[in-house]
Coordinates of C-alpha atoms in Angstrom, one line a residue:
X7 CA 93.4 -55.8 74.9
X8 CA 94.9 -56.2 78.1
X9 CA 96.0 -52.3 78.1
X10 CA 94.2 -49.7 79.1
X11 CA 93.2 -46.2 77.4
X12 CA 96.3 -43.9 77.6
X13 CA 99.2 -43.6 75.6
X14 CA 101.8 -46.5 76.4
X15 CA 105.6 -46.5 75.2
X16 CA 107.2 -49.5 72.8
X17 CA 110.5 -49.9 73.3
X18 CA 112.0 -53.0 70.9
X19 CA 116.1 -53.2 69.3
X20 CA 116.9 -56.3 67.7
X21 CA 119.8 -58.7 67.6
X22 CA 121.7 -60.5 65.4
X23 CA 122.6 -64.3 64.3
X24 CA 125.5 -63.4 67.1
X25 CA 124.2 -61.7 69.6
X26 CA 124.9 -59.0 69.0
X27 CA 122.3 -56.5 70.2
X28 CA 120.8 -53.4 68.4
X29 CA 120.5 -50.2 69.3
X30 CA 117.2 -49.1 70.8
X31 CA 113.8 -47.8 69.4
X32 CA 111.0 -46.8 70.6
X33 CA 107.7 -44.9 69.1
X34 CA 104.3 -43.9 70.6
X35 CA 101.0 -46.3 71.1
X36 CA 98.2 -45.0 71.7
X37 CA 95.0 -47.5 73.0
X38 CA 91.2 -46.0 72.9
X39 CA 88.4 -47.1 74.3
X40 CA 84.2 -46.1 74.3
X41 CA 85.0 -43.3 76.4
X42 CA 87.9 -41.5 74.8
X43 CA 87.1 -37.9 74.2
X44 CA 86.0 -37.0 70.8
X45 CA 87.1 -33.6 69.0
X46 CA 84.5 -32.7 65.8
X47 CA 83.7 -30.1 64.0
X48 CA 83.4 -28.5 60.2
X49 CA 86.3 -27.3 58.3
X50 CA 84.7 -24.8 55.5
X51 CA 86.8 -21.7 52.9
X52 CA 85.9 -18.4 54.7
X53 CA 83.6 -16.9 52.9
X54 CA 81.5 -19.2 51.0
X55 CA 81.5 -21.8 53.7
X56 CA 82.6 -24.7 50.7
X57 CA 83.7 -28.0 53.2
X58 CA 87.4 -28.8 52.7
X59 CA 88.0 -31.8 53.0
X60 CA 91.4 -31.1 55.1
X61 CA 93.4 -32.5 56.7
X62 CA 92.9 -31.6 61.1
X63 CA 95.6 -33.1 63.9
X64 CA 96.0 -33.0 67.4
X65 CA 99.8 -34.0 68.8
X66 CA 99.8 -38.0 66.5
X67 CA 96.4 -37.4 66.5
X68 CA 95.2 -36.9 62.7
X69 CA 92.3 -36.8 60.8
X70 CA 90.4 -36.9 57.3
X71 CA 87.2 -34.1 56.9
X72 CA 84.6 -35.9 54.3
X73 CA 85.0 -34.1 50.6
X74 CA 81.3 -33.3 50.7
X75 CA 80.3 -31.6 53.7
X76 CA 83.9 -30.9 55.7
X77 CA 83.0 -32.9 58.6
X78 CA 85.6 -35.0 60.1
X79 CA 85.2 -36.6 64.1
X80 CA 88.6 -37.8 66.2
X81 CA 89.2 -39.8 68.9
X82 CA 92.0 -39.0 70.9
X83 CA 92.9 -39.3 74.8
X84 CA 91.8 -37.1 78.0
X85 CA 94.0 -34.7 77.3
X86 CA 95.0 -30.3 76.7
X87 CA 96.0 -30.1 72.4
X88 CA 96.9 -27.5 70.4
X89 CA 94.7 -28.8 66.8
X90 CA 95.9 -27.4 63.4
X91 CA 93.6 -27.3 60.0
X92 CA 95.2 -27.8 56.8
X93 CA 95.0 -27.6 52.6
X94 CA 96.9 -27.5 50.0
X95 CA 96.2 -24.0 48.6
X96 CA 94.9 -23.0 51.8
X97 CA 96.3 -20.8 55.0
X98 CA 96.6 -22.9 58.2
X99 CA 94.5 -23.1 60.8
X100 CA 95.3 -23.4 64.8
X101 CA 93.9 -22.9 68.2
X102 CA 95.4 -24.1 70.9
X103 CA 94.9 -25.7 74.2
X104 CA 91.8 -27.4 73.7
X105 CA 91.1 -29.1 76.4
X106 CA 88.8 -32.4 76.4
X107 CA 88.4 -35.0 79.3
X108 CA 86.9 -38.5 79.1
X109 CA 83.3 -39.0 77.9
X110 CA 83.3 -35.7 76.5
X111 CA 82.2 -34.6 72.7
X112 CA 84.0 -31.1 72.1
X113 CA 83.0 -29.6 68.8
X114 CA 85.8 -27.1 66.7
X115 CA 85.3 -25.4 63.7
X116 CA 87.9 -24.1 61.1
X117 CA 87.1 -21.8 58.4
X118 CA 90.8 -21.8 55.4
X119 CA 90.8 -18.2 53.9
X120 CA 92.7 -19.8 50.6
X121 CA 96.1 -18.0 49.8
X122 CA 96.7 -15.8 47.1
X123 CA 99.4 -13.4 45.7
X124 CA 100.2 -10.6 48.4
X125 CA 102.9 -9.9 45.9
X126 CA 105.1 -10.1 42.5
X127 CA 107.7 -8.6 40.7
X128 CA 108.2 -9.7 37.3
X129 CA 111.2 -7.4 37.0
X130 CA 109.0 -5.7 33.7
X131 CA 107.9 -2.7 35.5
X132 CA 111.0 -1.5 36.9
X133 CA 111.8 -1.3 40.4
X134 CA 108.3 -2.2 42.7
X135 CA 109.3 -0.7 45.7
X136 CA 113.0 -2.3 46.6
X137 CA 115.9 -1.4 47.9
X138 CA 118.9 -1.7 45.7
X139 CA 122.5 -1.1 47.3
X140 CA 125.1 -0.5 44.5
X141 CA 125.6 -2.0 42.3
X142 CA 122.5 -4.1 42.7
X143 CA 119.8 -3.2 39.3
X144 CA 117.7 -4.4 37.0
X145 CA 119.9 -6.0 33.6
X146 CA 118.0 -7.6 29.6
X147 CA 120.4 -9.6 29.2
X148 CA 119.9 -13.1 31.1
X149 CA 116.4 -13.5 31.8
X150 CA 113.4 -16.0 32.9
X151 CA 111.0 -14.2 32.4
X152 CA 110.8 -12.9 29.4
X153 CA 113.6 -9.4 29.5
X154 CA 114.0 -8.3 32.4
X155 CA 115.3 -9.6 36.0
X156 CA 117.5 -8.5 38.6
X157 CA 121.4 -9.0 39.6
X158 CA 124.0 -7.9 41.8
X159 CA 126.6 -7.1 38.9
X160 CA 124.7 -5.6 35.9
X161 CA 127.2 -6.0 33.2
X162 CA 129.9 -7.9 33.9
X163 CA 131.4 -9.5 37.1
X164 CA 130.8 -9.1 40.8
X165 CA 134.1 -7.5 42.7
X166 CA 135.9 -8.3 46.3
X167 CA 135.2 -7.4 49.4
X168 CA 131.0 -6.6 49.0
X169 CA 128.1 -7.3 51.5
X170 CA 125.1 -6.1 49.2
X171 CA 121.5 -6.1 48.7
X172 CA 118.9 -5.8 48.3
X173 CA 115.9 -5.7 50.0
X174 CA 112.0 -5.5 49.6
X175 CA 109.2 -2.9 51.1
X176 CA 107.7 -2.9 54.1
X177 CA 105.1 -5.3 54.2
X178 CA 101.8 -5.1 56.1
X179 CA 101.4 -9.5 56.9
X180 CA 99.2 -8.9 60.2
X181 CA 95.9 -10.0 58.6
X182 CA 97.6 -13.1 56.9
X183 CA 99.1 -16.9 57.8
X184 CA 100.3 -19.9 55.3
X185 CA 103.1 -17.4 54.4
X186 CA 105.5 -18.2 51.2
X187 CA 108.1 -17.3 49.6
X188 CA 109.2 -18.5 46.1
X189 CA 111.5 -17.4 43.2
X190 CA 113.6 -18.6 40.2
X191 CA 117.7 -17.7 40.2
X192 CA 121.0 -19.0 38.3
X193 CA 123.8 -18.0 39.8
X194 CA 127.6 -17.9 39.1
X195 CA 129.3 -17.6 42.9
X196 CA 133.0 -18.8 43.8
X197 CA 132.8 -21.9 45.3
X198 CA 132.8 -21.9 49.0
X199 CA 134.4 -18.5 49.6
X200 CA 131.6 -15.8 48.0
X201 CA 127.7 -16.5 49.1
X202 CA 124.2 -15.7 47.7
X203 CA 122.3 -15.4 50.6
X204 CA 118.3 -15.4 51.4
X205 CA 117.1 -13.3 54.8
X206 CA 114.1 -11.8 56.1
X207 CA 112.9 -9.9 58.9
X208 CA 109.7 -9.8 61.0
X209 CA 111.0 -5.8 62.4
X210 CA 111.7 -4.5 58.8
X211 CA 115.6 -4.7 60.5
X212 CA 116.8 -7.9 62.6
X213 CA 117.9 -10.6 59.9
X214 CA 117.7 -14.5 59.7
X215 CA 118.7 -16.3 57.5
X216 CA 117.1 -18.0 54.9
X217 CA 119.1 -19.7 53.0
X218 CA 121.9 -19.7 50.8
X219 CA 124.3 -20.9 47.8
X220 CA 127.3 -21.3 46.5
X221 CA 129.0 -21.7 43.2
X222 CA 130.3 -21.8 39.4
X223 CA 127.6 -22.3 36.5
X224 CA 124.6 -23.5 38.2
X225 CA 123.7 -21.1 34.3
X226 CA 120.0 -23.2 34.6
X227 CA 116.8 -21.5 35.5
X228 CA 115.5 -23.1 38.8
X229 CA 112.4 -22.0 41.0
X230 CA 113.1 -22.4 45.1
X231 CA 110.3 -21.9 47.2
X232 CA 110.6 -21.9 51.7
X233 CA 107.6 -22.1 53.4
X234 CA 107.9 -18.2 55.6
X235 CA 105.6 -18.4 58.8
X236 CA 107.7 -16.2 60.5
X237 CA 106.2 -14.1 59.0
X238 CA 103.2 -15.0 60.1
X239 CA 100.5 -11.9 62.0
X240 CA 104.0 -9.4 61.0
X241 CA 103.3 -5.7 60.4
X242 CA 107.0 -5.3 58.9
X243 CA 107.8 -7.8 57.5
X244 CA 111.1 -7.6 54.5
X245 CA 112.4 -10.2 53.6
X246 CA 117.2 -9.4 51.4
X247 CA 119.1 -11.1 48.4
X248 CA 122.4 -10.2 49.7
X249 CA 125.6 -11.0 47.4
X250 CA 128.9 -11.4 50.1
X251 CA 132.3 -12.1 48.6
X252 CA 135.9 -12.6 50.0
X253 CA 139.1 -10.9 48.8
X254 CA 139.6 -12.7 45.4
X255 CA 138.4 -14.5 42.7
X256 CA 135.4 -13.0 40.6
X257 CA 132.6 -15.0 38.6
X258 CA 129.2 -13.9 37.6
X259 CA 126.9 -13.3 39.8
X260 CA 123.3 -13.8 41.2
X261 CA 120.6 -13.6 38.6
X262 CA 116.9 -13.3 40.5
X263 CA 113.1 -13.2 38.5
X264 CA 109.8 -13.9 39.9
X265 CA 109.5 -12.9 43.0
X266 CA 106.6 -13.9 44.3
X267 CA 104.9 -13.8 48.7
X268 CA 101.7 -15.8 48.9
X269 CA 99.8 -15.4 52.1
X270 CA 96.2 -16.4 53.4
X271 CA 93.8 -13.5 54.8
X272 CA 90.3 -12.4 54.1
X273 CA 91.8 -10.2 51.0
X274 CA 91.8 -13.4 49.2
X275 CA 88.2 -13.5 48.9
X276 CA 86.6 -13.4 46.3
X277 CA 85.0 -10.2 46.3
X278 CA 81.0 -10.8 47.1
X279 CA 78.5 -9.8 44.8
X280 CA 75.9 -7.6 44.8
X281 CA 72.7 -8.2 47.1
X282 CA 69.2 -6.8 46.0
X283 CA 67.4 -5.7 49.3
X284 CA 64.0 -5.6 49.7
X285 CA 61.3 -5.9 51.7
X286 CA 62.6 -1.3 53.1
X287 CA 60.1 0.8 54.8
X288 CA 61.7 3.8 56.5
X289 CA 61.1 7.3 58.1
X290 CA 62.9 10.1 57.1
X291 CA 65.4 12.1 58.6
X292 CA 65.4 14.2 55.7
X293 CA 69.1 16.4 55.1
X294 CA 72.5 15.3 57.1
X295 CA 75.7 16.5 56.0
X296 CA 74.7 17.4 52.4
X297 CA 73.8 13.5 52.7
X298 CA 69.5 12.7 51.6
X299 CA 69.6 9.6 55.2
X300 CA 66.7 7.8 57.3
X301 CA 65.7 5.2 59.6
X302 CA 64.6 1.0 57.7
X303 CA 64.1 -1.8 59.0
X304 CA 65.5 -5.1 56.7
X305 CA 63.1 -7.9 56.3

């Protein structure tokens, strides 16, 4: 109570029975008062305007919107914040550089788009636009659901000195946020020498590593899920699965199935029901470009 409003740093360290001091730990402490600024508003689902009990964050400050109304109120320190609202099943929404000063109440609403599937491949309908370098192909003896899967070496073991990829089509994700990638896989790779890499590109050709796998006998199907926010808003997004082997020892290889890309955007909203417009009055224009037209006023 003796501290004025502001941010402080508390330092703590411990001393044992022999008198020896341990390392120093530190934590921020924010002291607020009745004059501290407030950020408030509503979080709703885009399109439907349904209230969402989302989490709203501003730096170290955090609160949850009310389930029934979507309303939130958060007291913060004077300063500039990047605000973010998030909720499972929805893409995040952010607002940058919100400036608040003592004595102010700032209104900031959020609209969250639901997450939906943007691309899904269960490998049961053939190649859905993948670029499959030889010998990548579709196989049937081993699959997750139900009878087809991708593999780097159909019909046998992979070869030595391989660097081959299964590359997705180009995706335009300019209208999407909260992009996620998931897939099911199993693998049998020489431990520490042969690897399966998951990679992504924001420009369609410059690759960044997302994950790597190696090891013998990983033959139980396992699902992997990754946050791919790096692809949010990108117009030339791609992912690929790349096998790299050394010059000695081979094995059965890598199997992939049920590959799904998800994201949140306007296309994820359910279609609106047709509406009937009443109170229409108009003046006939006549035929224009083989279309009967008129001007009208809607009340």
